[in-house]
Amino acid sequence: MKLSLGGKIVILIILIAVILNGTCISVSAIVFSKIMEKEYIITSDSMAATVAAVVDGDKVEIITNKVMKIYSKSENKVCNTEWETPEFDSYAEQYLHLMEDETYIEVQNSLREIQDVSEADCVYTLRICPEEKTAVYIVDAAYNEELVTPGCFDMVEEVCYPYIHKLNMGFPAFITNTEEYGWVVTSCMPIYNSKGDIVCFAAVDLSMNDVKAVENRFMISLAVLLLLLTVIICIICIAYVKKKIIKPINMLSEAAGQYRQKNGSHNEFKNINIHTGDELEVLLGSMIQMEKDIDNYIENLTQTKAQL
């Protein structure tokens, strides 16, 4: 089935509107996401640097050495990914007594003071093992069930591999998205002792779940708004096309069709009113002139026939 010119123009208008709509939504989503991620990364880096500067590096070194002494002697190290398994419980149990250590409690209280008055969801210290590519928890400021036992460890994220042998630089903030915690931005900065040696890392986690939810609501609202605007614009454009293009073309077509149904002089094109100010109006002028020429030609033929 062949489409009419009007149908083709309508499809073209809708197609262009959909492309522009999709492009606008995609670009807006990318720009909004990048801006929010940049803000959270800056905040995370600043907070990690603050924790590293405020916490007592000498006390952190003491508890870090105690944790790493047990860690280095452990034959079966169990990663945090095996949480709530008998093997993990057995591994973590050997560190439990350190949570009653006076130095551990002092460092933990310092971290909690920062965590409680800041936007951070988690504040903790880590020891990085470059050879094993592990990040060992030393002191965690979390409460209750969210508290991570010292000695527990995670594998270092691949995004941090370029910095794993340049620990004086810390780990620039990076973003992860997991099923358990959702969107989280994490930053690690080195903690120095009184001698200027790196003893540990101050880590800060900022949850981006709320801002991602806001982002999703914003994109849905934007999509709905653009959809309404697209529908309105399409209706206006289609009405304009029908009035200024399709209707004049149909008038010209009907006028041309009457030539087969009528003898004698013709005024079909002359009686058409098209004032579009474009090629259609020029075409009408040409058709009117052609109509005059044909009438003159027929009149001359008629006179010649009568004379003959």
XYZ file of C-alpha atoms in Angstrom:
308
model
C 0.000 0.000 0.000
C 1.415 3.338 -1.097
C 1.427 6.226 1.321
C 0.136 9.601 0.322
C 2.334 12.673 0.497
C 0.484 13.759 3.636
C 1.097 10.378 5.276
C 4.804 10.527 4.454
C 5.117 14.028 5.881
C 3.262 13.040 9.063
C 5.545 10.014 9.554
C 8.594 12.197 8.948
C 7.440 14.742 11.531
C 6.788 12.047 14.137
C 10.112 10.354 13.408
C 12.038 13.612 13.794
C 10.173 14.405 17.029
C 10.951 10.943 18.474
C 14.650 11.236 17.553
C 14.933 14.706 19.081
C 13.014 13.584 22.159
C 15.232 10.531 22.687
C 18.398 12.537 22.093
C 17.346 15.199 24.586
C 16.531 12.616 27.259
C 19.782 10.713 26.705
C 21.964 13.823 26.789
C 20.156 15.162 29.859
C 20.588 11.849 31.668
C 24.319 11.729 30.902
C 24.937 15.362 31.874
C 22.885 15.133 35.081
C 24.585 11.872 36.080
C 28.081 13.219 35.390
C 27.451 16.386 37.396
C 26.134 14.475 40.421
C 28.919 11.892 40.266
C 31.528 14.657 40.113
C 30.032 16.370 43.150
C 29.983 13.149 45.161
C 33.537 12.267 44.117
C 34.823 15.659 45.257
C 32.944 15.314 48.550
C 34.226 11.780 49.122
C 37.852 12.739 48.439
C 37.590 15.735 50.758
C 36.059 13.713 53.591
C 38.636 10.919 53.268
C 41.427 13.495 53.366
C 39.838 15.062 56.474
C 39.619 11.706 58.264
C 43.235 10.921 57.384
C 44.364 14.287 58.768
C 42.295 14.166 61.979
C 42.821 10.581 63.151
C 45.896 9.786 65.299
C 48.295 8.011 62.952
C 50.400 6.504 65.757
C 47.387 4.848 67.388
C 46.168 3.631 64.008
C 49.606 2.117 63.439
C 49.435 0.213 66.720
C 46.091 -1.441 66.027
C 46.993 -1.977 62.366
C 50.115 -3.924 63.326
C 48.062 -6.114 65.677
C 45.511 -6.893 62.987
C 48.087 -7.546 60.275
C 50.095 -9.828 62.575
C 47.107 -12.159 62.834
C 46.305 -11.707 59.141
C 49.796 -12.687 58.011
C 49.712 -15.847 60.161
C 46.271 -16.933 58.957
C 46.534 -19.970 56.707
C 42.971 -19.835 55.405
C 41.942 -16.289 54.600
C 38.239 -15.916 53.843
C 37.001 -12.914 51.838
C 33.941 -10.862 52.805
C 32.103 -12.323 49.828
C 31.680 -15.491 51.920
C 29.876 -13.630 54.685
C 27.740 -15.794 57.018
C 29.503 -19.024 56.096
C 31.103 -21.267 58.768
C 34.519 -20.673 57.209
C 34.107 -16.917 57.416
C 32.872 -17.023 61.009
C 35.863 -19.162 61.967
C 38.243 -16.757 60.243
C 36.712 -13.615 61.780
C 36.609 -15.096 65.276
C 40.373 -14.830 65.705
C 40.118 -11.011 65.457
C 37.191 -10.477 67.847
C 39.364 -9.850 70.899
C 40.936 -6.839 69.146
C 37.594 -5.046 69.237
C 38.024 -4.749 73.009
C 41.518 -3.356 72.642
C 41.874 0.132 74.142
C 43.629 1.515 71.057
C 40.973 0.039 68.755
C 38.205 1.669 70.790
C 39.975 5.054 70.783
C 40.450 5.024 67.021
C 36.897 3.806 66.474
C 35.476 6.606 68.620
C 37.459 9.160 66.598
C 36.076 7.770 63.365
C 32.547 7.702 64.732
C 32.731 11.346 65.751
C 33.461 12.229 62.124
C 30.898 9.814 60.719
C 28.106 11.013 63.006
C 28.434 14.661 61.993
C 29.087 14.142 58.284
C 27.256 12.876 55.227
C 29.379 9.727 55.135
C 27.565 6.422 55.362
C 30.702 4.552 56.400
C 34.066 5.682 57.753
C 36.779 3.076 58.308
C 40.477 2.349 57.949
C 42.079 -0.133 55.573
C 45.428 -1.756 55.065
C 46.242 -2.459 51.420
C 48.219 -5.572 50.509
C 49.540 -4.932 46.977
C 50.799 -8.482 46.439
C 47.451 -10.101 47.274
C 45.417 -7.141 45.980
C 43.354 -7.146 49.153
C 42.002 -4.352 51.345
C 42.021 -5.464 55.008
C 39.626 -3.734 57.406
C 41.319 -2.405 60.519
C 38.800 -0.183 62.344
C 35.202 0.352 61.294
C 33.036 3.180 62.629
C 29.751 1.432 61.801
C 27.296 0.311 64.449
C 25.600 -2.987 65.302
C 25.199 -5.459 62.448
C 26.850 -3.178 59.903
C 30.134 -3.238 61.826
C 32.884 -5.075 59.951
C 35.249 -7.134 62.084
C 38.941 -6.197 61.864
C 40.924 -8.554 59.668
C 38.078 -9.081 57.230
C 38.997 -8.111 53.707
C 37.708 -7.380 50.206
C 39.500 -7.687 46.912
C 40.723 -4.357 45.598
C 38.558 -2.996 42.793
C 40.137 -3.166 39.344
C 39.765 0.576 38.944
C 42.322 0.947 41.770
C 44.986 -1.331 40.223
C 46.958 1.584 38.681
C 47.429 3.038 42.195
C 48.056 -0.145 44.153
C 51.838 0.278 43.938
C 51.662 4.046 44.501
C 50.015 4.026 47.896
C 51.228 7.492 48.802
C 48.648 8.758 46.304
C 45.774 6.908 47.947
C 42.835 5.683 45.888
C 40.934 8.427 44.029
C 37.194 8.168 44.511
C 35.499 5.484 42.457
C 31.867 4.456 42.068
C 30.457 0.953 42.450
C 26.970 -0.451 42.026
C 26.222 -3.672 43.906
C 23.026 -5.519 44.676
C 23.637 -5.280 48.416
C 24.622 -1.618 48.802
C 23.479 -0.021 45.554
C 25.364 3.006 44.242
C 28.342 3.914 46.463
C 31.274 6.261 45.923
C 34.420 5.314 47.858
C 37.612 7.255 48.467
C 40.805 6.253 50.321
C 43.525 8.579 51.584
C 46.802 7.609 53.355
C 47.184 7.993 57.116
C 50.672 8.954 58.287
C 52.291 8.366 61.662
C 54.437 10.924 63.485
C 57.483 9.747 61.483
C 55.811 10.476 58.162
C 55.290 6.833 57.197
C 52.055 5.523 55.700
C 50.478 3.146 58.203
C 46.961 2.753 56.877
C 44.235 4.314 54.745
C 41.217 6.358 55.730
C 38.235 5.234 53.656
C 34.872 6.920 53.227
C 31.724 5.521 51.606
C 28.982 7.847 50.389
C 25.693 6.316 49.268
C 24.375 7.644 45.971
C 21.095 5.741 46.146
C 19.093 8.835 47.059
C 20.565 10.964 44.303
C 20.080 8.133 41.800
C 16.430 7.946 42.844
C 16.126 11.709 42.327
C 17.842 11.323 38.971
C 15.365 8.638 37.908
C 12.391 10.759 38.982
C 13.837 13.743 37.123
C 14.312 11.721 33.938
C 10.766 10.325 34.151
C 9.335 13.822 34.631
C 11.468 15.130 31.767
C 10.359 12.271 29.513
C 6.680 12.917 30.290
C 7.082 16.656 29.701
C 8.913 16.132 26.422
C 6.308 13.601 25.340
C 3.509 16.112 25.922
C 5.438 18.835 24.084
C 6.151 16.398 21.245
C 2.470 15.524 20.890
C 1.474 19.206 20.868
C 4.190 20.130 18.368
C 3.287 17.186 16.125
C -0.395 18.174 16.135
C 0.490 21.784 15.241
C 2.933 20.716 12.523
C 0.509 18.201 11.011
C -2.308 20.788 10.990
C 0.021 23.334 9.360
C 1.165 20.822 6.714
C -2.394 19.862 5.905
C -3.459 23.494 5.554
C -0.433 24.911 3.762
C 0.718 21.952 1.660
C -1.728 19.066 1.384
C -4.877 21.145 0.904
C -3.383 23.391 -1.851
C -2.004 20.334 -3.661
C -5.415 18.663 -3.539
C -7.017 21.850 -4.900
C -4.579 21.911 -7.807
C -5.186 18.212 -8.456
C -8.966 18.649 -8.499
C -8.688 21.633 -10.827
C -6.523 19.658 -13.224
C -8.993 16.754 -13.153
C -11.849 18.999 -14.315
C -10.166 19.525 -17.693
C -11.290 16.075 -18.745
C -14.886 16.767 -17.763
C -15.455 20.154 -19.394
C -15.176 21.564 -22.897
C -14.590 25.151 -23.857
C -12.704 27.748 -21.835
C -11.445 26.959 -18.346
C -11.142 29.052 -15.188
C -10.508 26.271 -12.677
C -7.020 27.419 -11.693
C -7.989 31.070 -11.793
C -10.718 30.434 -9.217
C -8.306 28.827 -6.733
C -7.047 30.999 -3.850
C -3.616 29.909 -2.651
C -1.598 32.465 -0.705
C 1.146 30.374 0.873
C 3.987 32.636 -0.237
C 6.046 29.688 -1.432
C 6.518 27.382 -4.425
C 2.856 26.320 -4.362
C 1.717 29.884 -4.976
C 4.277 30.196 -7.785
C 3.016 26.903 -9.219
C -0.562 28.217 -9.159
C 0.532 31.326 -11.047
C 2.180 29.139 -13.675
C -0.951 26.986 -13.955
C -3.145 30.099 -14.375
C -0.876 31.342 -17.146
C -0.926 27.895 -18.740
C -4.722 27.919 -18.488
C -4.855 31.244 -20.354
C -2.468 29.991 -23.012
C -4.520 26.840 -23.542
C -7.765 28.839 -23.783
C -6.165 31.197 -26.339
C -4.831 28.245 -28.270
C -8.242 26.527 -28.331
C -9.940 29.790 -29.373
C -7.479 30.230 -32.256
C -8.037 26.634 -33.338
C -11.797 27.172 -33.245
C -11.570 30.328 -35.380
C -9.223 28.641 -37.837
C -11.596 25.673 -38.142
C -14.529 28.018 -38.767
C -12.590 29.877 -41.458
C -11.569 26.647 -43.135
